Coordinates of C-alpha atoms and ligand atoms in Angstrom, one line a residue:
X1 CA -28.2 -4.1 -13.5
X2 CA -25.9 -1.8 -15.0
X3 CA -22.5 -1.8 -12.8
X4 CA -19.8 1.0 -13.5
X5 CA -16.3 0.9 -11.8
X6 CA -14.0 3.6 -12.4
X7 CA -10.2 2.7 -11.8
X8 CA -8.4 -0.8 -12.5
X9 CA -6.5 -1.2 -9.6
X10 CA -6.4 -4.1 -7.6
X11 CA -9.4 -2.5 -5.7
X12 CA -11.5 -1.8 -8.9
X13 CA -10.8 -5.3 -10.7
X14 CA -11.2 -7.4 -7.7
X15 CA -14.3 -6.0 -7.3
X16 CA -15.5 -6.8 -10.6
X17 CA -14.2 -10.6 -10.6
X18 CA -15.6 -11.4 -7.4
X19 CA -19.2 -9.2 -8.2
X20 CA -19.7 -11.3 -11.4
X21 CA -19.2 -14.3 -9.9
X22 CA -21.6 -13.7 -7.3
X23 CA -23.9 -12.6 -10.2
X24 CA -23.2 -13.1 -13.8
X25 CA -25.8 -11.4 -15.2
X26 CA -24.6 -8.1 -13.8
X27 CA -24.0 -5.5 -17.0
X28 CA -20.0 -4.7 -15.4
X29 CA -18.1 -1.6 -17.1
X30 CA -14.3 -0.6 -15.9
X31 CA -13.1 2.9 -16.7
X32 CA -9.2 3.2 -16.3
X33 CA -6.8 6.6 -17.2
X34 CA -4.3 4.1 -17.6
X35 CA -3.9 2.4 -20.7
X36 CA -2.5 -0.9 -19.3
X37 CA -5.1 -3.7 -18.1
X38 CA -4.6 -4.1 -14.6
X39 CA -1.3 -4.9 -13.5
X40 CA 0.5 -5.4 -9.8
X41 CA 1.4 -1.8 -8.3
X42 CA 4.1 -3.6 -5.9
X43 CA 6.1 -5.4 -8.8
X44 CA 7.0 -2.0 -10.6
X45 CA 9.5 -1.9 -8.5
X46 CA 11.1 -5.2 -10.5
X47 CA 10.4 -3.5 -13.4
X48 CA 12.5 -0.5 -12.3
X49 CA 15.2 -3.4 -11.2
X50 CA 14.8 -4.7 -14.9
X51 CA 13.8 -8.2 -13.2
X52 CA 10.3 -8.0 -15.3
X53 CA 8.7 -6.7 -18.4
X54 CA 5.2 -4.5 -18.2
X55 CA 3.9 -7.7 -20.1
X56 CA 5.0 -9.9 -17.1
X57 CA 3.6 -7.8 -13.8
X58 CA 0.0 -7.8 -16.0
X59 CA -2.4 -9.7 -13.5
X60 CA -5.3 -11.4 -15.8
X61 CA -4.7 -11.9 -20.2
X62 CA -7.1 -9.8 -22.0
X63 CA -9.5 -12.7 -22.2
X64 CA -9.5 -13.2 -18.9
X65 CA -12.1 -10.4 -18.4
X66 CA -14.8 -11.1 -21.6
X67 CA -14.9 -14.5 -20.1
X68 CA -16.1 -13.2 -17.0
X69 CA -18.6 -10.2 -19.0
X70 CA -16.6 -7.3 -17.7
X71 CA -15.9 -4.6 -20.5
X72 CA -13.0 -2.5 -19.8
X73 CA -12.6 1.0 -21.4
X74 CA -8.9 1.7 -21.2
X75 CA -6.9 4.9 -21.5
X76 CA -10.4 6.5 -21.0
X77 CA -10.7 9.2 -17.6
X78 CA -13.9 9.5 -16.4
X79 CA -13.8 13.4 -15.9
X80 CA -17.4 14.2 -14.2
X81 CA -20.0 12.3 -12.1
X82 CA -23.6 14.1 -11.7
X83 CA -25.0 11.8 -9.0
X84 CA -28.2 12.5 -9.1
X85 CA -29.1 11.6 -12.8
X86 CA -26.5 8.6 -12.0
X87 CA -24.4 9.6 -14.9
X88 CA -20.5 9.7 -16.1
X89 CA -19.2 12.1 -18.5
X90 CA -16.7 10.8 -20.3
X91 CA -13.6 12.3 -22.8
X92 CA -15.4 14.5 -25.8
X93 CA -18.5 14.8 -23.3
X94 CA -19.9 11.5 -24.1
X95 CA -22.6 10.6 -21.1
X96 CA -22.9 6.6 -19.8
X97 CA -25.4 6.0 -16.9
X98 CA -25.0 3.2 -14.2
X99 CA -26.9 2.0 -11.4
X100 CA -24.3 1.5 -9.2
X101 CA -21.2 2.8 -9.4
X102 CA -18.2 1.9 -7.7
X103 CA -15.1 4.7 -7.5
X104 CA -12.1 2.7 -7.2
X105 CA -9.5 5.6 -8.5
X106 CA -6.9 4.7 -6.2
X107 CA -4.2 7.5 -5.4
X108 CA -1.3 9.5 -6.8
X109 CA 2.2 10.1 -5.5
X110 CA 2.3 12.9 -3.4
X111 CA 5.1 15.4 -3.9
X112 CA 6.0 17.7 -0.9
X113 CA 6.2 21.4 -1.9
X114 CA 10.1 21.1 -2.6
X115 CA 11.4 24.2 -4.6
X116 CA 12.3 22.6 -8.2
X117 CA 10.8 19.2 -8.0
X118 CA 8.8 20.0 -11.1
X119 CA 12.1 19.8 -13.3
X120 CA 13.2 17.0 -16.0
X121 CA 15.0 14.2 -14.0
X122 CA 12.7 14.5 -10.8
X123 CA 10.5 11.4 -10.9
X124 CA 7.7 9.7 -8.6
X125 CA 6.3 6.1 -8.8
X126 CA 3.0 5.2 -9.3
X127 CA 2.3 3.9 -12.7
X128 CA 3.8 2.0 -15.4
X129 CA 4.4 4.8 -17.3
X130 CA 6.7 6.3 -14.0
X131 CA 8.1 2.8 -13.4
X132 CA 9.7 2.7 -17.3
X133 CA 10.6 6.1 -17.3
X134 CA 13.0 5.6 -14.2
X135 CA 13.9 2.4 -15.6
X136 CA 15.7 3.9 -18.7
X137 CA 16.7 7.0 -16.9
X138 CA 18.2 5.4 -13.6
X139 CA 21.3 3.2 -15.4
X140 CA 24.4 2.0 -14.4
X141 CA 27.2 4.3 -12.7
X142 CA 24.7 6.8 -12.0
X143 CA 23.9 9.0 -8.7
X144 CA 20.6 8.5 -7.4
X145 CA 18.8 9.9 -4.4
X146 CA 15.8 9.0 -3.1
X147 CA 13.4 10.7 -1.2
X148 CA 11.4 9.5 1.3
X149 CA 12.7 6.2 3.7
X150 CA 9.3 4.7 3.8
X151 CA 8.3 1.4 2.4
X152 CA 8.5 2.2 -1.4
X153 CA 11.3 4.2 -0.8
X154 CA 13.2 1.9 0.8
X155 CA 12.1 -1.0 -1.9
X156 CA 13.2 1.2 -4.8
X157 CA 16.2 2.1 -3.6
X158 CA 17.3 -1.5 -3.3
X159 CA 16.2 -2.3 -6.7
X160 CA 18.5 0.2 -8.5
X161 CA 21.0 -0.6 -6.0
X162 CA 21.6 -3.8 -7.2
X163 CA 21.6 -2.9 -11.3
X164 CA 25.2 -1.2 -10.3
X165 CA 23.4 2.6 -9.3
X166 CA 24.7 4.4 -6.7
X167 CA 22.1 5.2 -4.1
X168 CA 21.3 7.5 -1.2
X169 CA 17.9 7.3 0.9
X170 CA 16.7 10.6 3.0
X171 CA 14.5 10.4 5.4
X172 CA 12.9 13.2 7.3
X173 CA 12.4 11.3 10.5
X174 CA 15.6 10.2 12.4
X175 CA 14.9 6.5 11.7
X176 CA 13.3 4.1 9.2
X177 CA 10.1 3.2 8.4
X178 CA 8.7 5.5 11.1
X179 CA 5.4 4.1 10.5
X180 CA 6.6 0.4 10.8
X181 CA 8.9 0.0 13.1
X182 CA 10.3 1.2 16.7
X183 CA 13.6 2.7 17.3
X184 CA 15.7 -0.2 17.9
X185 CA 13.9 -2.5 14.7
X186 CA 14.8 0.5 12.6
X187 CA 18.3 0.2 13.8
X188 CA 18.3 -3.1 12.7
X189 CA 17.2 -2.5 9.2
X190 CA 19.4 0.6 8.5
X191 CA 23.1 -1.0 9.4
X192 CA 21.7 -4.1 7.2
X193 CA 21.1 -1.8 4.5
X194 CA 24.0 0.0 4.9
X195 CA 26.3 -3.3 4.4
X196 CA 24.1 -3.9 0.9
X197 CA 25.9 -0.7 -0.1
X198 CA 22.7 1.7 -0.1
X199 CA 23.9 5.6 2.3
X200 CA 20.7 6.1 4.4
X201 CA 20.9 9.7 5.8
X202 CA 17.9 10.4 8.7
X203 CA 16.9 13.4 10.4
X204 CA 17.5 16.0 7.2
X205 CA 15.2 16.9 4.3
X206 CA 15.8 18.4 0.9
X207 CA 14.3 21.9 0.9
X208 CA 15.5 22.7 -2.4
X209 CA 16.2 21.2 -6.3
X210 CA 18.6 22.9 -8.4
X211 CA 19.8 21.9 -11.5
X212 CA 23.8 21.3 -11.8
X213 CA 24.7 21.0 -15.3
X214 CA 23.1 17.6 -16.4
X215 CA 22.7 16.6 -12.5
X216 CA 20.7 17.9 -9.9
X217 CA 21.7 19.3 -6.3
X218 CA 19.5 19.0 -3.2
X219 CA 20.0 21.4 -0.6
X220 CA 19.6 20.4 2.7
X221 CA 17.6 21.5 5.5
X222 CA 20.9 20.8 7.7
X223 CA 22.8 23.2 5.3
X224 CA 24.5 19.8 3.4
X225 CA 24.2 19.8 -0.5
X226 CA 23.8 16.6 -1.9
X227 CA 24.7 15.9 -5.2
X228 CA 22.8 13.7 -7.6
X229 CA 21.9 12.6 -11.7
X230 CA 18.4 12.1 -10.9
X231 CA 16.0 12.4 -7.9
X232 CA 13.0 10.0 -7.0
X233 CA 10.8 11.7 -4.8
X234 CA 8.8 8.8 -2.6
X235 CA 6.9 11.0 0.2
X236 CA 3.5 8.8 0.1
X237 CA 0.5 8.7 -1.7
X238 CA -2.8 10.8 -1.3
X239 CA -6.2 9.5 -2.8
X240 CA -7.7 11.0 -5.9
X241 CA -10.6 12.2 -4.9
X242 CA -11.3 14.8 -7.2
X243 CA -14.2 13.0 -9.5
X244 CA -16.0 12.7 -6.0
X245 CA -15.1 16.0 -4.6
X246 CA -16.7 17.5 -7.7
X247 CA -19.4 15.8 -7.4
X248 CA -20.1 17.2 -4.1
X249 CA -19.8 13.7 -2.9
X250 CA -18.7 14.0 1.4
X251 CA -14.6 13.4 1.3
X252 CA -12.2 14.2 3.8
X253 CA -8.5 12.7 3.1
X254 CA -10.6 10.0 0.9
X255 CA -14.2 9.8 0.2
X256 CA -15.6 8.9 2.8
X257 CA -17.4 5.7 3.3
X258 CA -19.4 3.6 6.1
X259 CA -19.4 -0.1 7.1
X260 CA -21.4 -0.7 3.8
X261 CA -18.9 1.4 1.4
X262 CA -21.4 3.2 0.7
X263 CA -20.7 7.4 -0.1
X264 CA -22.8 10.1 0.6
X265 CA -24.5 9.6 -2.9
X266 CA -27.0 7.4 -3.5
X267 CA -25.8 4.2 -5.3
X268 CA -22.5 5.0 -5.0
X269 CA -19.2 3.4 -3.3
X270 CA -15.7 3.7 -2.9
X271 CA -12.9 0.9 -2.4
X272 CA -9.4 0.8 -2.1
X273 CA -6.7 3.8 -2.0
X274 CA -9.4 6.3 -2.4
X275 CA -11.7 5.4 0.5
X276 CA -11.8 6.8 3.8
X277 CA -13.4 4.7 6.8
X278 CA -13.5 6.2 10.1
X279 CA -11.2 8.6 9.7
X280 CA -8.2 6.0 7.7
X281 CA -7.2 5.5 4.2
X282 CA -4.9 2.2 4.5
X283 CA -3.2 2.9 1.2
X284 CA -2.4 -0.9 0.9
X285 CA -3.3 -4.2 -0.8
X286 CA -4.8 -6.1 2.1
X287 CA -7.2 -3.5 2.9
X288 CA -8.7 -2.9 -1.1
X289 CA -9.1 -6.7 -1.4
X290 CA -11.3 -6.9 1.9
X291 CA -13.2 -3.4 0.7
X292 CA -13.3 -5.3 -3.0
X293 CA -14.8 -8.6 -1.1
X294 CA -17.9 -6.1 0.0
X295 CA -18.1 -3.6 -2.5
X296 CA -19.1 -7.0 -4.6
X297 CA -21.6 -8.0 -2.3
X298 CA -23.2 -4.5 -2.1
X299 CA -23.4 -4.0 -6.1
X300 CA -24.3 -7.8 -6.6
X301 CA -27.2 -7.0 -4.2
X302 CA -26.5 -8.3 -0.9
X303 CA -26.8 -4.9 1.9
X304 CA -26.1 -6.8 4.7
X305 CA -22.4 -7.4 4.6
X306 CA -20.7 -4.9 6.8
X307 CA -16.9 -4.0 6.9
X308 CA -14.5 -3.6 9.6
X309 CA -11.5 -2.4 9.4
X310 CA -8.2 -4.6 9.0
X311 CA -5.3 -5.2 11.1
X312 CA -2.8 -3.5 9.1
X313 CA 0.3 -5.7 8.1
X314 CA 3.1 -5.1 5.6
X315 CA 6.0 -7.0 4.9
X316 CA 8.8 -5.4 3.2
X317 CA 11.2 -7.1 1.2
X318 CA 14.4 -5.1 1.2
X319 CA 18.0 -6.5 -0.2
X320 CA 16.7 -9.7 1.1
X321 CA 15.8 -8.7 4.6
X322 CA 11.8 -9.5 5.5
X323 CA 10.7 -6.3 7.8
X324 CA 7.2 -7.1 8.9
X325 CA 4.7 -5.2 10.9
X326 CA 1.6 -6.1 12.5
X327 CA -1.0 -3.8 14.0
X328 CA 0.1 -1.5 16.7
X329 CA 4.1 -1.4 16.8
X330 CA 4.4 1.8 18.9
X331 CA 2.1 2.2 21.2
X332 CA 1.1 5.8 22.1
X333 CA -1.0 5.2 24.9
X334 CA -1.0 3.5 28.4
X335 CA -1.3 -0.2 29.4
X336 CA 0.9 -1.6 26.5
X337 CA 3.6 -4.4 27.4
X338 CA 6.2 -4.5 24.9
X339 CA 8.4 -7.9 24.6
X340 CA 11.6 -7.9 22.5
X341 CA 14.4 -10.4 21.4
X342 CA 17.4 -8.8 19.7
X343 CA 20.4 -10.2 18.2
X344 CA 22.1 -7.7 15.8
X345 CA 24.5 -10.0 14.8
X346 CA 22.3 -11.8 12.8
X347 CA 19.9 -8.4 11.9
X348 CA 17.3 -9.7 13.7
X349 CA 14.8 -8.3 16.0
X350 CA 11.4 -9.5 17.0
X351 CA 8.9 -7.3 19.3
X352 CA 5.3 -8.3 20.2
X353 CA 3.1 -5.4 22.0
X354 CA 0.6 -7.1 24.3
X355 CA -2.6 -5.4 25.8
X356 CA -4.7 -7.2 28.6
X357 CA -2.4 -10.1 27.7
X358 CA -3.0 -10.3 24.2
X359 CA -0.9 -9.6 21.3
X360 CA -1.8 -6.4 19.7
X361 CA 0.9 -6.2 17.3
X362 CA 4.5 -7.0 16.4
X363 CA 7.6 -6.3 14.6
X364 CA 9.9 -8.6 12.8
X365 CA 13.2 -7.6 11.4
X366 CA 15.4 -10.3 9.2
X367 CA 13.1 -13.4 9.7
X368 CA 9.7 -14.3 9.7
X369 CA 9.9 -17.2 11.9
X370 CA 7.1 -15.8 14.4
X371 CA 4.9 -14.5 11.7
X372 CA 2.2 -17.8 12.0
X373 CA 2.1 -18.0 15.5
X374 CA 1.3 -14.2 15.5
X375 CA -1.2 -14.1 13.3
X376 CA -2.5 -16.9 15.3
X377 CA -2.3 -15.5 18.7
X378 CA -3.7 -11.9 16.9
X379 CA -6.5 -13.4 15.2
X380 CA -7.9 -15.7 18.4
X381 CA -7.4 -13.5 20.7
X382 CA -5.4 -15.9 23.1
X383 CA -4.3 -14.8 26.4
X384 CA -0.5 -14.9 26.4
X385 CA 0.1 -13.3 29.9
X386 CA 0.9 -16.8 32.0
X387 CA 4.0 -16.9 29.7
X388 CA 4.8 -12.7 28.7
X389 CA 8.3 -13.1 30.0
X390 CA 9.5 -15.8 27.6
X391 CA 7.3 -15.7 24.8
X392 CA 10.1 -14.2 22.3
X393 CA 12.9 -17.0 24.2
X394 CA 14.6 -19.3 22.0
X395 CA 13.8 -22.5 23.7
X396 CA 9.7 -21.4 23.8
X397 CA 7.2 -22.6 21.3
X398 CA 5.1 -19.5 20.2
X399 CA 3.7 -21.7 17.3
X400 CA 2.3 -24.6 19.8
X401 CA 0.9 -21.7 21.9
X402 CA -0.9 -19.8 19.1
X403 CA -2.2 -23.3 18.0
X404 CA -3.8 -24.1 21.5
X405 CA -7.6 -24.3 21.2
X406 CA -8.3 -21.7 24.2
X407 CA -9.6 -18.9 22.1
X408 CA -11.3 -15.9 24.1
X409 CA -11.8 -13.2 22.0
X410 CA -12.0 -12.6 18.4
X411 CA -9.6 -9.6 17.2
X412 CA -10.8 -7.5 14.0
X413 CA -10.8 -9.7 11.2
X414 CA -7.4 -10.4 9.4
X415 CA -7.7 -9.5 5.4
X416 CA -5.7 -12.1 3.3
X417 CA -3.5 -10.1 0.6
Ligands
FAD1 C1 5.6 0.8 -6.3 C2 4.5 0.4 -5.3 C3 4.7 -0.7 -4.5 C4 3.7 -1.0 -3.6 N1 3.9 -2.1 -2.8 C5 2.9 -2.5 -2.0 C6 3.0 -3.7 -1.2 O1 4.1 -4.4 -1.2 N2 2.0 -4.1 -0.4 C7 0.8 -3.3 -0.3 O2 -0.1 -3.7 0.4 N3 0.7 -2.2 -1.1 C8 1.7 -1.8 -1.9 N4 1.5 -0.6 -2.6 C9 0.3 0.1 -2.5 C10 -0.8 -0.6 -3.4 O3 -0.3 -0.6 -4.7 C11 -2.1 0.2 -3.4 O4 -2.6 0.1 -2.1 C12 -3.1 -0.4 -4.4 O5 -2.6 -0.2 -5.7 C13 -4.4 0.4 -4.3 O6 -5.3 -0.1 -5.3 P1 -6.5 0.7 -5.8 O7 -7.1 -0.2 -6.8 O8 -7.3 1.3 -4.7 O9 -5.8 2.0 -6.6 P2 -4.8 2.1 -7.7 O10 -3.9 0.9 -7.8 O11 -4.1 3.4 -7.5 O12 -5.6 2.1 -9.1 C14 -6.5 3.2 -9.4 C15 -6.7 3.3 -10.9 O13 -7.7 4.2 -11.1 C16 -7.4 5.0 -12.2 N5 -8.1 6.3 -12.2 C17 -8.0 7.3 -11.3 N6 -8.9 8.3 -11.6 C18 -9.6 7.9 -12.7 C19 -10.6 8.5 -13.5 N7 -11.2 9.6 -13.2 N8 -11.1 7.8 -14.6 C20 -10.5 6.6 -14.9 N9 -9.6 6.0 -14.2 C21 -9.1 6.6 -13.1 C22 -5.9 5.3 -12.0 O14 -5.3 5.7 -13.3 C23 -5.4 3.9 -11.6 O15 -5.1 3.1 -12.7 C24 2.5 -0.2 -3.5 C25 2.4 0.9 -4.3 C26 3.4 1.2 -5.2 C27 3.2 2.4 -6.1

């Protein structure tokens, strides 16, 4: 069985380790653009802090993946699929057929439609290449801006903060980590931030790039002009979907894929960054492992494994302050009970959002104290309600209730990461 994976990502290698274990007999082929054997996306952001080499963030050695049988082809884009002959072209128009194939092509970095953001001294990150470039470029004494207060933005921001660069972080939504957090945890985060020496601005965007001798100037949708030596634009990610698009292969924001990850063609799936699954694409590492764990099974023959979808969770390492979120953390419709515990003096917050008297989700800002008994409580189902008022109290165990045998319900499943 001949087994083609296009894209070394977590998603793509993870697939291929765990579908030649369950069958090592399996003829496995990974396609990357990328000339780097697969390496961790998250510690680029070290390697922008100069904490790490390229050679250090690389996951498996090289023999790592002829002792398992998996060929890689590397620096090599896979630029056509033609489904129905179940056929790659390759660089040169060189053809390779599979019988299942297995797009794992991850995503890009997205750049909003910012007038000048296509000049010298703009960058994104995604790759290694991106990750070195801003590396050499972002030194010492200089002014950098970033883009974009999200995860990564946040994350990067903090790295060159700390080699001695001066850094700014916009963000188009009046608080932090709009996806992550409520108002208050956000508060939290930003006046912690703020003492680490990192400006946070919220509630203003950059409309426009201009070039200012050797520096740049954003201009602002508030009317403020910023002045910076380089720009790091960190707006998100969006799936590339184009090898499946052009293959007339069903995508929407990803390709699209049901609870076997299987596409619209035959004998082909999708995993990771680029797949869509009722109407999501997580864009995180929890969520390509668990797609990896059942890709495997589907291309190592096994159709009955099904997926369901993760409880997202993220933790977020930022100057030292762990910001972690769980499943829902602002609920937007009725019947959610909210339970918080602030103490800003110490930049910590904790929040748990309860539904029918279960935790649904949670946000921790500055300690991680509660994150067991969460995932506990969340993964159980346990009914908290005889004890909502107090759960987040200092003198209350939350651990020694999550760890009481009186489960009721199973939640969606937990992926580990
Ligand atoms: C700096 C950074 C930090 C992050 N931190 C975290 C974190 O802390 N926690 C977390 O959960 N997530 C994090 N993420 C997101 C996480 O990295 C992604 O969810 C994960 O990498 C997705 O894996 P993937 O294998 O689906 O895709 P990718 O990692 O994007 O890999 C896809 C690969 O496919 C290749 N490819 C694409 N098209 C083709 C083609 N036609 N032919 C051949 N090869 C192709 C690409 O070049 C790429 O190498 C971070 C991302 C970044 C950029």
């Amino acid at each position: 069985m001949k087994v083609i994976i296009v894209g070394n990502g977590v998603a793509g290698v993870t697939t291929a380790r765990l579908a030649a274990e369950r069958d090592p007999s399996l003829d496995i082929t990974i396609y990357s653009e990328e000339p780097y054997h697969y390496y961790s996306r998250p510690r680029l952001v070290d390697l922008v802090g100069g904490q790490v080499t390229p050679a250090d963030i690389q996951v498996y050695p090289e023999e790592w993946y002829a002792e398992r049988g998996i060929r890689t082809v590397l620096g090599t884009r896979v630029t056509a699929l033609e489904p129905d002959a179940h056929r790659l072209i390759l660089p040169g128009g060189e053809a390779t057929t599979y019988d299942r194939l297995v797009l794992a092509t991850g995503a890009r970095a997205w750049v909003p439609p910012i007038a000048g953001a296509d000049v010298p001294g703009v960058f994104t990150l995604r790759t290694m290449r991106d990750a070195l470039a801003l590396r050499d470029t972002a030194v010492e004494g200089r002014r950098v801006l970033v883009l974009g207060g999200g995860l990564l933005g946040l994350e990067v921001a903090a790295a060159l903060n700390a080699r001695g660069v001066s850094v700014t972080v916009v963000e188009v939504f009046p608080r932090l980590l709009p996806r992550q957090l409520d108002a208050e945890g956000a508060a939290v985060l930003e006046e912690r931030i703020e003492r680490s020496g990192v400006e946070i601005l919220t509630g203003d965007s950059c409309t426009v790039i201009e070039p200012n001798g050797d520096a740049k100037r954003c201009r602002m949708k508030s009317g403020e002009v910023l002045e910076a030596d380089l720009i790091v634009i960190s707006a998100g990610a969006r799936s590339n979907v184009t090898l499946a698009q052009e293959a007339s292969i069903v995508c929407a924001r990803g390709v699209v894929v049901d609870e076997h990850l299987r596409t619209s063609a035959p004998d082909v799936y999708a995993v990771g960054d680029v797949a869509e699954f009722e109407g999501r694409v997580w864009g995180i590492i929890p969520a390509a492992l668990a797609e990896a764990r059942l890709a495997a099974a589907q291309v190592a023959g096994d159709e009955s494994a099904t997926y369901h979808d993760i409880v997202p969770s993220t933790t977020l390492k930022v100057t030292g302050i762990e910001v972690t979120s769980i499943g829902e953390v602002n609920p937007e419709t009725p019947g959610a009970v909210e339970v918080r515990a602030v103490h800003p003096q110490e930049g910590v917050y904790d929040k748990l959002v309860l539904r029918d008297g279960r935790v649904v989700g949670a946000v921790m800002v500055g300690s991680r104290a509660h994150l067991r008994a969460v995932n506990l409580l969340m993964s159980r189902g346990t009914d908290v309600s005889a004890h909502q008022d107090v759960l987040l109290n200092e003198d209350f165990d939350l651990l020694a209730l999550a760890q009481q045998r009186t489960t009721t319900r199973r939640a969606p499943i937990q992926a580990d990461s």
